[in-house]
Amino acid sequence: MNVRQYFLAMVLAAFSVVVFAHHGYADRYDEENPITLDAVVVEMQLINPHSLIVFNVRDEGGKVVRWSGHLGSGTNLRRNESWTKDTLKPGDRITILGAPTINGAPDILLARASRITRTDTGEEIKNSLARGIGGRRF
Amino acid sequence: MKYLVPTTIVFFFGCPLLAQQQQGIPDVPAVVAELYPEHEEFLRMPAPSLPDGTPDLSGVWLGSGPMRDIRLGLTPGEELVLLPEAQALMDSRLARDDPEASCLPTGVPRIAPYPWRIAQAPLNGKATHLYFLFEGNIHSYRQIFMDGREHPEDPDPTWYGHSIGHWEGDTLVIDTIGFNDLSWFDFQGHPHTEQLHTIERYTRTNFATLEKVVTIIDPGSYEKPFTIQFNATLRPEWELMEFVCNENNQDVPHIVGPASMIPSQ
């Protein structure tokens, strides 16, 4: 390989392991290529260490697919982002932006750079896009 | 190809430092949400006292450490020098094997980025027990005996050890022995043995700041004792919440890479 490729390979090698070890997100999610989903909430669980949203997405063929979304700790969502047990209720329509899985499984990372809005009103429920990769907490 | 060797050298020394910047996880409280509006004012107010004159350390605190890397807290002139076996152990550690990732205790003095409290018993009068109540990590407590007792001769090794505390002026001094060797000092994987002996000194320097200075003595892992300092910030607008780590812990199968993110110096 030429020098430029070698250079790049070493940059990637040095960074990739370092940054994301703590949660293991790098192993599962592609944070460089976020996706947007039109979702209907099935269930929300504000728990620890990772909260969970279960939701349905209609795929291109019209089939309903069950997805899950992973967030940060329930304590932090409640404390820092004012979520309550009623923030998302079954049947709520939301638009979600987050990091998809690397392997294509119906799961999305919402703990870091992500955004959730109510589809009908545009009301923002969560916006941590500013955090991105460099600014995320832990 | 004549640039290959110098490029390699630049990268292997430069990248970890850059990566440390990139990672951007300073120790708490910088990590967490903005401070509350009264915080500035509280820094100018003196620390409160209890009716018997001892300092009042009660309140919801956030931070202190270590969290990410114990070396970040080394006080000026202090050095952390690993013995060769301990260095080898640390180098071999994988991030997924951090007990913290499996909802096991972080021991002493490591802290999770969640609030904690100091509570005393009895409430009114000279304390016989102090409790550190932790929201995060595993929602557990440390028990500090304040009644003047000594350490047992041969304690059973535990994650938090056997702690005895007393006041030296306005500083709470907590002496702990009887640790097992299982907890890691930080995400990096700095190890310790059952010989670990910690001496923590807590001083509430103003209403909103709790200074924590810890001397780590472990001849099984470190050439000499070293002292670190990590401070905590008061969060009076918070209460502790329930955090049950085992409820939805999904991370371990996905955590890759070595624990030690920065090559040993």
PDB file of C-alpha atoms in Angstrom, chain B residues 12-264:
ATOM      1  CA  PHE B  12       2.239   6.146  17.783  1.00  0.00           C
ATOM      2  CA  PHE B  13       3.182   8.964  20.072  1.00  0.00           C
ATOM      3  CA  GLY B  14       0.813  11.549  18.710  1.00  0.00           C
ATOM      4  CA  CYS B  15      -2.336   9.548  18.196  1.00  0.00           C
ATOM      5  CA  PRO B  16      -2.996   8.470  21.752  1.00  0.00           C
ATOM      6  CA  LEU B  17      -2.721  12.070  22.895  1.00  0.00           C
ATOM      7  CA  LEU B  18      -5.027  13.202  20.127  1.00  0.00           C
ATOM      8  CA  ALA B  19      -7.322  10.363  20.954  1.00  0.00           C
ATOM      9  CA  GLN B  20      -7.453  11.475  24.535  1.00  0.00           C
ATOM     10  CA  GLN B  21      -8.587  14.895  23.367  1.00  0.00           C
ATOM     11  CA  GLN B  22     -10.987  13.361  20.901  1.00  0.00           C
ATOM     12  CA  GLN B  23     -12.512  11.160  23.528  1.00  0.00           C
ATOM     13  CA  GLY B  24     -13.567  14.197  25.463  1.00  0.00           C
ATOM     14  CA  ILE B  25     -14.613  12.522  28.694  1.00  0.00           C
ATOM     15  CA  PRO B  26     -13.187  14.735  31.387  1.00  0.00           C
ATOM     16  CA  ASP B  27     -13.921  13.574  34.873  1.00  0.00           C
ATOM     17  CA  VAL B  28     -17.216  14.675  36.335  1.00  0.00           C
ATOM     18  CA  PRO B  29     -18.572  17.291  37.016  1.00  0.00           C
ATOM     19  CA  ALA B  30     -17.506  18.841  33.733  1.00  0.00           C
ATOM     20  CA  VAL B  31     -19.150  15.913  31.994  1.00  0.00           C
ATOM     21  CA  VAL B  32     -22.642  16.522  33.186  1.00  0.00           C
ATOM     22  CA  ALA B  33     -25.244  19.160  32.463  1.00  0.00           C
ATOM     23  CA  GLU B  34     -24.713  22.821  33.179  1.00  0.00           C
ATOM     24  CA  LEU B  35     -24.323  23.859  36.776  1.00  0.00           C
ATOM     25  CA  TYR B  36     -27.304  25.335  38.522  1.00  0.00           C
ATOM     26  CA  PRO B  37     -27.671  29.132  38.734  1.00  0.00           C
ATOM     27  CA  GLU B  38     -26.773  29.494  42.423  1.00  0.00           C
ATOM     28  CA  HIS B  39     -23.558  27.561  42.023  1.00  0.00           C
ATOM     29  CA  GLU B  40     -21.305  30.623  41.671  1.00  0.00           C
ATOM     30  CA  GLU B  41     -22.769  32.123  44.827  1.00  0.00           C
ATOM     31  CA  PHE B  42     -22.335  28.860  46.734  1.00  0.00           C
ATOM     32  CA  LEU B  43     -18.621  28.838  45.981  1.00  0.00           C
ATOM     33  CA  ARG B  44     -18.312  31.995  48.081  1.00  0.00           C
ATOM     34  CA  MET B  45     -20.354  30.685  51.010  1.00  0.00           C
ATOM     35  CA  PRO B  46     -18.608  28.886  53.847  1.00  0.00           C
ATOM     36  CA  ALA B  47     -19.143  25.202  54.537  1.00  0.00           C
ATOM     37  CA  PRO B  48     -21.863  24.542  57.131  1.00  0.00           C
ATOM     38  CA  SER B  49     -21.346  22.820  60.484  1.00  0.00           C
ATOM     39  CA  LEU B  50     -23.391  20.398  62.501  1.00  0.00           C
ATOM     40  CA  PRO B  51     -24.660  21.352  65.966  1.00  0.00           C
ATOM     41  CA  ASP B  52     -21.683  19.614  67.612  1.00  0.00           C
ATOM     42  CA  GLY B  53     -19.258  21.694  65.593  1.00  0.00           C
ATOM     43  CA  THR B  54     -18.085  19.046  63.143  1.00  0.00           C
ATOM     44  CA  PRO B  55     -18.300  19.934  59.448  1.00  0.00           C
ATOM     45  CA  ASP B  56     -21.535  19.063  57.736  1.00  0.00           C
ATOM     46  CA  LEU B  57     -20.778  16.993  54.636  1.00  0.00           C
ATOM     47  CA  SER B  58     -24.381  16.164  53.904  1.00  0.00           C
ATOM     48  CA  GLY B  59     -25.839  16.912  50.505  1.00  0.00           C
ATOM     49  CA  VAL B  60     -26.039  15.404  47.081  1.00  0.00           C
ATOM     50  CA  TRP B  61     -22.566  15.400  45.548  1.00  0.00           C
ATOM     51  CA  LEU B  62     -21.485  14.758  42.009  1.00  0.00           C
ATOM     52  CA  GLY B  63     -18.034  13.847  40.864  1.00  0.00           C
ATOM     53  CA  SER B  64     -14.698  13.277  42.476  1.00  0.00           C
ATOM     54  CA  GLY B  65     -12.979  10.258  41.051  1.00  0.00           C
ATOM     55  CA  PRO B  66     -11.081   8.598  39.606  1.00  0.00           C
ATOM     56  CA  MET B  67     -13.280   7.623  36.739  1.00  0.00           C
ATOM     57  CA  ARG B  68     -11.446   7.495  33.461  1.00  0.00           C
ATOM     58  CA  ASP B  69      -7.803   7.492  34.559  1.00  0.00           C
ATOM     59  CA  ILE B  70      -6.478   7.745  38.084  1.00  0.00           C
ATOM     60  CA  ARG B  71      -3.367   9.510  36.787  1.00  0.00           C
ATOM     61  CA  LEU B  72      -5.481  12.539  35.930  1.00  0.00           C
ATOM     62  CA  GLY B  73      -5.698  13.249  39.643  1.00  0.00           C
ATOM     63  CA  LEU B  74      -2.034  12.958  40.609  1.00  0.00           C
ATOM     64  CA  THR B  75      -1.175  15.951  42.764  1.00  0.00           C
ATOM     65  CA  PRO B  76       1.888  18.033  41.804  1.00  0.00           C
ATOM     66  CA  GLY B  77       5.089  16.074  42.263  1.00  0.00           C
ATOM     67  CA  GLU B  78       3.302  12.739  42.657  1.00  0.00           C
ATOM     68  CA  GLU B  79       4.035   9.773  40.426  1.00  0.00           C
ATOM     69  CA  LEU B  80       2.236   6.542  39.808  1.00  0.00           C
ATOM     70  CA  VAL B  81       4.824   3.833  39.219  1.00  0.00           C
ATOM     71  CA  LEU B  82       3.551   0.356  38.460  1.00  0.00           C
ATOM     72  CA  LEU B  83       5.563  -2.707  39.416  1.00  0.00           C
ATOM     73  CA  PRO B  84       6.381  -4.850  36.380  1.00  0.00           C
ATOM     74  CA  GLU B  85       3.790  -7.575  37.166  1.00  0.00           C
ATOM     75  CA  ALA B  86       1.124  -4.936  37.716  1.00  0.00           C
ATOM     76  CA  GLN B  87       2.042  -3.213  34.461  1.00  0.00           C
ATOM     77  CA  ALA B  88       1.816  -6.518  32.630  1.00  0.00           C
ATOM     78  CA  LEU B  89      -1.581  -7.185  34.192  1.00  0.00           C
ATOM     79  CA  MET B  90      -2.845  -3.769  33.191  1.00  0.00           C
ATOM     80  CA  ASP B  91      -1.555  -4.157  29.633  1.00  0.00           C
ATOM     81  CA  SER B  92      -3.366  -7.453  29.291  1.00  0.00           C
ATOM     82  CA  ARG B  93      -6.737  -6.156  30.466  1.00  0.00           C
ATOM     83  CA  LEU B  94      -9.606  -5.896  28.002  1.00  0.00           C
ATOM     84  CA  ALA B  95     -12.204  -3.167  28.407  1.00  0.00           C
ATOM     85  CA  ARG B  96     -15.021  -5.709  28.519  1.00  0.00           C
ATOM     86  CA  ASP B  97     -13.512  -7.318  31.619  1.00  0.00           C
ATOM     87  CA  ASP B  98     -13.865  -4.195  33.736  1.00  0.00           C
ATOM     88  CA  PRO B  99     -16.041  -5.368  36.625  1.00  0.00           C
ATOM     89  CA  GLU B 100     -17.849  -2.041  36.409  1.00  0.00           C
ATOM     90  CA  ALA B 101     -19.163  -3.067  32.984  1.00  0.00           C
ATOM     91  CA  SER B 102     -20.724  -6.121  34.578  1.00  0.00           C
ATOM     92  CA  CYS B 103     -22.431  -4.172  37.322  1.00  0.00           C
ATOM     93  CA  LEU B 104     -19.876  -5.016  39.996  1.00  0.00           C
ATOM     94  CA  PRO B 105     -18.598  -2.468  42.527  1.00  0.00           C
ATOM     95  CA  THR B 106     -16.044   0.167  41.615  1.00  0.00           C
ATOM     96  CA  GLY B 107     -14.476  -0.114  45.076  1.00  0.00           C
ATOM     97  CA  VAL B 108     -12.407   2.763  46.485  1.00  0.00           C
ATOM     98  CA  PRO B 109     -11.722   5.492  45.405  1.00  0.00           C
ATOM     99  CA  ARG B 110     -13.300   5.119  41.931  1.00  0.00           C
ATOM    100  CA  ILE B 111     -16.617   6.888  41.367  1.00  0.00           C
ATOM    101  CA  ALA B 112     -19.367   6.591  38.751  1.00  0.00           C
ATOM    102  CA  PRO B 113     -20.673   9.717  37.030  1.00  0.00           C
ATOM    103  CA  TYR B 114     -23.861   9.717  39.043  1.00  0.00           C
ATOM    104  CA  PRO B 115     -24.669  11.583  42.247  1.00  0.00           C
ATOM    105  CA  TRP B 116     -24.025  10.293  45.740  1.00  0.00           C
ATOM    106  CA  ARG B 117     -24.684  11.342  49.288  1.00  0.00           C
ATOM    107  CA  ILE B 118     -23.024  11.154  52.656  1.00  0.00           C
ATOM    108  CA  ALA B 119     -25.428  10.244  55.410  1.00  0.00           C
ATOM    109  CA  GLN B 120     -24.627   9.768  59.046  1.00  0.00           C
ATOM    110  CA  ALA B 121     -26.055   7.779  61.932  1.00  0.00           C
ATOM    111  CA  PRO B 122     -27.247   8.855  64.360  1.00  0.00           C
ATOM    112  CA  LEU B 123     -28.566  12.001  62.742  1.00  0.00           C
ATOM    113  CA  ASN B 124     -28.199  14.237  65.748  1.00  0.00           C
ATOM    114  CA  GLY B 125     -25.053  13.859  67.737  1.00  0.00           C
ATOM    115  CA  LYS B 126     -21.669  12.353  67.228  1.00  0.00           C
ATOM    116  CA  ALA B 127     -21.658   9.963  64.270  1.00  0.00           C
ATOM    117  CA  THR B 128     -20.971   6.300  64.900  1.00  0.00           C
ATOM    118  CA  HIS B 129     -21.407   5.443  61.215  1.00  0.00           C
ATOM    119  CA  LEU B 130     -21.145   7.374  57.971  1.00  0.00           C
ATOM    120  CA  TYR B 131     -22.628   6.021  54.779  1.00  0.00           C
ATOM    121  CA  PHE B 132     -21.717   6.946  51.234  1.00  0.00           C
ATOM    122  CA  LEU B 133     -24.852   6.272  49.224  1.00  0.00           C
ATOM    123  CA  PHE B 134     -24.213   5.839  45.497  1.00  0.00           C
ATOM    124  CA  GLU B 135     -26.896   6.225  42.892  1.00  0.00           C
ATOM    125  CA  GLY B 136     -24.813   4.804  40.089  1.00  0.00           C
ATOM    126  CA  ASN B 137     -22.444   1.949  39.453  1.00  0.00           C
ATOM    127  CA  ILE B 138     -24.476  -0.541  41.473  1.00  0.00           C
ATOM    128  CA  HIS B 139     -26.645   1.633  43.710  1.00  0.00           C
ATOM    129  CA  SER B 140     -24.812   0.544  46.810  1.00  0.00           C
ATOM    130  CA  TYR B 141     -23.216   2.075  49.848  1.00  0.00           C
ATOM    131  CA  ARG B 142     -19.941   2.259  51.729  1.00  0.00           C
ATOM    132  CA  GLN B 143     -19.988   1.961  55.488  1.00  0.00           C
ATOM    133  CA  ILE B 144     -17.498   4.018  57.463  1.00  0.00           C
ATOM    134  CA  PHE B 145     -17.152   3.273  61.179  1.00  0.00           C
ATOM    135  CA  MET B 146     -16.766   6.507  63.130  1.00  0.00           C
ATOM    136  CA  ASP B 147     -16.870   5.078  66.647  1.00  0.00           C
ATOM    137  CA  GLY B 148     -13.124   4.831  67.199  1.00  0.00           C
ATOM    138  CA  ARG B 149     -12.784   1.114  66.524  1.00  0.00           C
ATOM    139  CA  GLU B 150      -9.657  -0.384  64.954  1.00  0.00           C
ATOM    140  CA  HIS B 151      -9.419  -2.456  61.793  1.00  0.00           C
ATOM    141  CA  PRO B 152      -9.799  -6.193  62.349  1.00  0.00           C
ATOM    142  CA  GLU B 153      -6.536  -8.158  62.465  1.00  0.00           C
ATOM    143  CA  ASP B 154      -7.343 -10.288  59.444  1.00  0.00           C
ATOM    144  CA  PRO B 155     -10.286  -8.848  57.528  1.00  0.00           C
ATOM    145  CA  ASP B 156     -12.184 -10.798  54.897  1.00  0.00           C
ATOM    146  CA  PRO B 157     -11.356  -9.168  51.558  1.00  0.00           C
ATOM    147  CA  THR B 158     -14.274  -7.192  50.169  1.00  0.00           C
ATOM    148  CA  TRP B 159     -14.925  -4.808  47.269  1.00  0.00           C
ATOM    149  CA  TYR B 160     -15.141  -1.723  49.520  1.00  0.00           C
ATOM    150  CA  GLY B 161     -12.848  -2.846  52.342  1.00  0.00           C
ATOM    151  CA  HIS B 162     -13.136  -2.075  56.041  1.00  0.00           C
ATOM    152  CA  SER B 163     -13.279   1.696  56.662  1.00  0.00           C
ATOM    153  CA  ILE B 164     -12.669   3.644  59.841  1.00  0.00           C
ATOM    154  CA  GLY B 165     -12.987   7.397  59.977  1.00  0.00           C
ATOM    155  CA  HIS B 166     -12.155  10.295  62.256  1.00  0.00           C
ATOM    156  CA  TRP B 167     -11.973  14.069  62.085  1.00  0.00           C
ATOM    157  CA  GLU B 168      -8.720  15.995  61.892  1.00  0.00           C
ATOM    158  CA  GLY B 169      -9.857  19.567  62.279  1.00  0.00           C
ATOM    159  CA  ASP B 170     -12.236  20.158  59.402  1.00  0.00           C
ATOM    160  CA  THR B 171     -11.079  17.151  57.418  1.00  0.00           C
ATOM    161  CA  LEU B 172     -12.716  13.751  57.476  1.00  0.00           C
ATOM    162  CA  VAL B 173      -9.998  11.111  57.283  1.00  0.00           C
ATOM    163  CA  ILE B 174     -11.057   7.619  56.212  1.00  0.00           C
ATOM    164  CA  ASP B 175      -8.608   4.755  56.496  1.00  0.00           C
ATOM    165  CA  THR B 176      -9.469   1.578  54.607  1.00  0.00           C
ATOM    166  CA  ILE B 177      -7.891  -1.858  54.367  1.00  0.00           C
ATOM    167  CA  GLY B 178      -9.296  -5.314  53.689  1.00  0.00           C
ATOM    168  CA  PHE B 179      -9.861  -4.961  49.964  1.00  0.00           C
ATOM    169  CA  ASN B 180     -10.149  -7.802  47.519  1.00  0.00           C
ATOM    170  CA  ASP B 181      -8.125  -7.360  44.321  1.00  0.00           C
ATOM    171  CA  LEU B 182     -11.070  -7.355  41.949  1.00  0.00           C
ATOM    172  CA  SER B 183     -12.014  -3.733  41.330  1.00  0.00           C
ATOM    173  CA  TRP B 184     -10.215  -1.552  38.799  1.00  0.00           C
ATOM    174  CA  PHE B 185      -9.184   1.985  39.765  1.00  0.00           C
ATOM    175  CA  ASP B 186     -10.422   3.359  36.459  1.00  0.00           C
ATOM    176  CA  PHE B 187     -11.515   2.517  32.905  1.00  0.00           C
ATOM    177  CA  GLN B 188      -7.856   2.195  32.010  1.00  0.00           C
ATOM    178  CA  GLY B 189      -7.578  -0.831  34.248  1.00  0.00           C
ATOM    179  CA  HIS B 190      -5.074   0.345  36.850  1.00  0.00           C
ATOM    180  CA  PRO B 191      -4.925  -2.650  39.201  1.00  0.00           C
ATOM    181  CA  HIS B 192      -4.519  -3.147  42.912  1.00  0.00           C
ATOM    182  CA  THR B 193      -3.918  -6.118  45.193  1.00  0.00           C
ATOM    183  CA  GLU B 194      -5.373  -7.152  48.552  1.00  0.00           C
ATOM    184  CA  GLN B 195      -2.580  -5.154  50.125  1.00  0.00           C
ATOM    185  CA  LEU B 196      -4.319  -1.941  49.127  1.00  0.00           C
ATOM    186  CA  HIS B 197      -4.585   0.629  51.885  1.00  0.00           C
ATOM    187  CA  THR B 198      -6.306   3.907  51.126  1.00  0.00           C
ATOM    188  CA  ILE B 199      -6.362   7.100  53.148  1.00  0.00           C
ATOM    189  CA  GLU B 200      -9.032   9.518  52.004  1.00  0.00           C
ATOM    190  CA  ARG B 201      -9.239  13.113  53.178  1.00  0.00           C
ATOM    191  CA  TYR B 202     -12.480  14.982  52.605  1.00  0.00           C
ATOM    192  CA  THR B 203     -12.660  18.714  53.184  1.00  0.00           C
ATOM    193  CA  ARG B 204     -15.675  20.825  52.352  1.00  0.00           C
ATOM    194  CA  THR B 205     -13.779  23.942  51.326  1.00  0.00           C
ATOM    195  CA  ASN B 206     -16.919  25.959  50.611  1.00  0.00           C
ATOM    196  CA  PHE B 207     -20.607  25.333  50.460  1.00  0.00           C
ATOM    197  CA  ALA B 208     -20.496  23.709  47.020  1.00  0.00           C
ATOM    198  CA  THR B 209     -17.089  21.998  46.924  1.00  0.00           C
ATOM    199  CA  LEU B 210     -15.882  18.813  48.544  1.00  0.00           C
ATOM    200  CA  GLU B 211     -12.176  18.229  48.091  1.00  0.00           C
ATOM    201  CA  LYS B 212     -11.152  14.622  48.074  1.00  0.00           C
ATOM    202  CA  VAL B 213      -7.474  13.772  48.454  1.00  0.00           C
ATOM    203  CA  VAL B 214      -6.556  10.099  48.500  1.00  0.00           C
ATOM    204  CA  THR B 215      -3.268   8.385  49.240  1.00  0.00           C
ATOM    205  CA  ILE B 216      -2.998   4.982  47.621  1.00  0.00           C
ATOM    206  CA  ILE B 217      -0.630   2.519  49.262  1.00  0.00           C
ATOM    207  CA  ASP B 218      -0.237  -0.857  47.579  1.00  0.00           C
ATOM    208  CA  PRO B 219       3.191  -2.437  47.624  1.00  0.00           C
ATOM    209  CA  GLY B 220       1.761  -5.315  45.613  1.00  0.00           C
ATOM    210  CA  SER B 221       1.155  -3.118  42.553  1.00  0.00           C
ATOM    211  CA  TYR B 222       2.957   0.189  42.936  1.00  0.00           C
ATOM    212  CA  GLU B 223       6.551   1.001  43.690  1.00  0.00           C
ATOM    213  CA  LYS B 224       5.544   3.684  46.147  1.00  0.00           C
ATOM    214  CA  PRO B 225       2.434   5.328  47.560  1.00  0.00           C
ATOM    215  CA  PHE B 226       0.912   8.119  45.499  1.00  0.00           C
ATOM    216  CA  THR B 227      -1.644  10.825  46.141  1.00  0.00           C
ATOM    217  CA  ILE B 228      -4.496  11.937  43.926  1.00  0.00           C
ATOM    218  CA  GLN B 229      -7.107  14.652  44.207  1.00  0.00           C
ATOM    219  CA  PHE B 230     -10.533  14.758  42.604  1.00  0.00           C
ATOM    220  CA  ASN B 231     -13.191  17.179  43.826  1.00  0.00           C
ATOM    221  CA  ALA B 232     -16.963  16.816  44.049  1.00  0.00           C
ATOM    222  CA  THR B 233     -19.569  19.486  43.391  1.00  0.00           C
ATOM    223  CA  LEU B 234     -22.749  20.021  45.331  1.00  0.00           C
ATOM    224  CA  ARG B 235     -25.978  19.449  43.407  1.00  0.00           C
ATOM    225  CA  PRO B 236     -28.574  20.748  45.871  1.00  0.00           C
ATOM    226  CA  GLU B 237     -31.379  20.600  43.312  1.00  0.00           C
ATOM    227  CA  TRP B 238     -31.068  16.813  42.906  1.00  0.00           C
ATOM    228  CA  GLU B 239     -32.213  13.758  44.792  1.00  0.00           C
ATOM    229  CA  LEU B 240     -30.746  10.299  44.364  1.00  0.00           C
ATOM    230  CA  MET B 241     -32.729   8.125  42.015  1.00  0.00           C
ATOM    231  CA  GLU B 242     -32.969   4.413  41.685  1.00  0.00           C
ATOM    232  CA  PHE B 243     -30.422   2.874  39.343  1.00  0.00           C
ATOM    233  CA  VAL B 244     -30.431  -0.884  39.111  1.00  0.00           C
ATOM    234  CA  CYS B 245     -27.474  -1.720  36.912  1.00  0.00           C
ATOM    235  CA  ASN B 246     -28.516  -5.303  36.268  1.00  0.00           C
ATOM    236  CA  GLU B 247     -31.878  -4.287  34.865  1.00  0.00           C
ATOM    237  CA  ASN B 248     -30.777  -3.702  31.289  1.00  0.00           C
ATOM    238  CA  ASN B 249     -27.048  -4.112  31.030  1.00  0.00           C
ATOM    239  CA  GLN B 250     -26.348  -4.879  27.398  1.00  0.00           C
ATOM    240  CA  ASP B 251     -22.861  -3.646  26.848  1.00  0.00           C
ATOM    241  CA  VAL B 252     -20.363  -6.342  27.744  1.00  0.00           C
ATOM    242  CA  PRO B 253     -20.668  -8.536  24.632  1.00  0.00           C
ATOM    243  CA  HIS B 254     -20.075  -5.438  22.509  1.00  0.00           C
ATOM    244  CA  ILE B 255     -17.166  -3.806  24.231  1.00  0.00           C
ATOM    245  CA  VAL B 256     -14.013  -4.265  22.200  1.00  0.00           C
ATOM    246  CA  GLY B 257     -10.388  -3.407  22.652  1.00  0.00           C
ATOM    247  CA  PRO B 258      -7.910  -3.140  25.486  1.00  0.00           C
ATOM    248  CA  ALA B 259      -8.789  -1.345  28.695  1.00  0.00           C
ATOM    249  CA  SER B 260      -5.669   0.765  28.571  1.00  0.00           C
ATOM    250  CA  MET B 261      -6.265   3.356  25.922  1.00  0.00           C
ATOM    251  CA  ILE B 262      -2.960   5.062  26.200  1.00  0.00           C
ATOM    252  CA  PRO B 263       0.345   3.185  25.939  1.00  0.00           C
ATOM    253  CA  SER B 264       2.258   2.990  29.202  1.00  0.00           C
TER     254      SER B 264
END
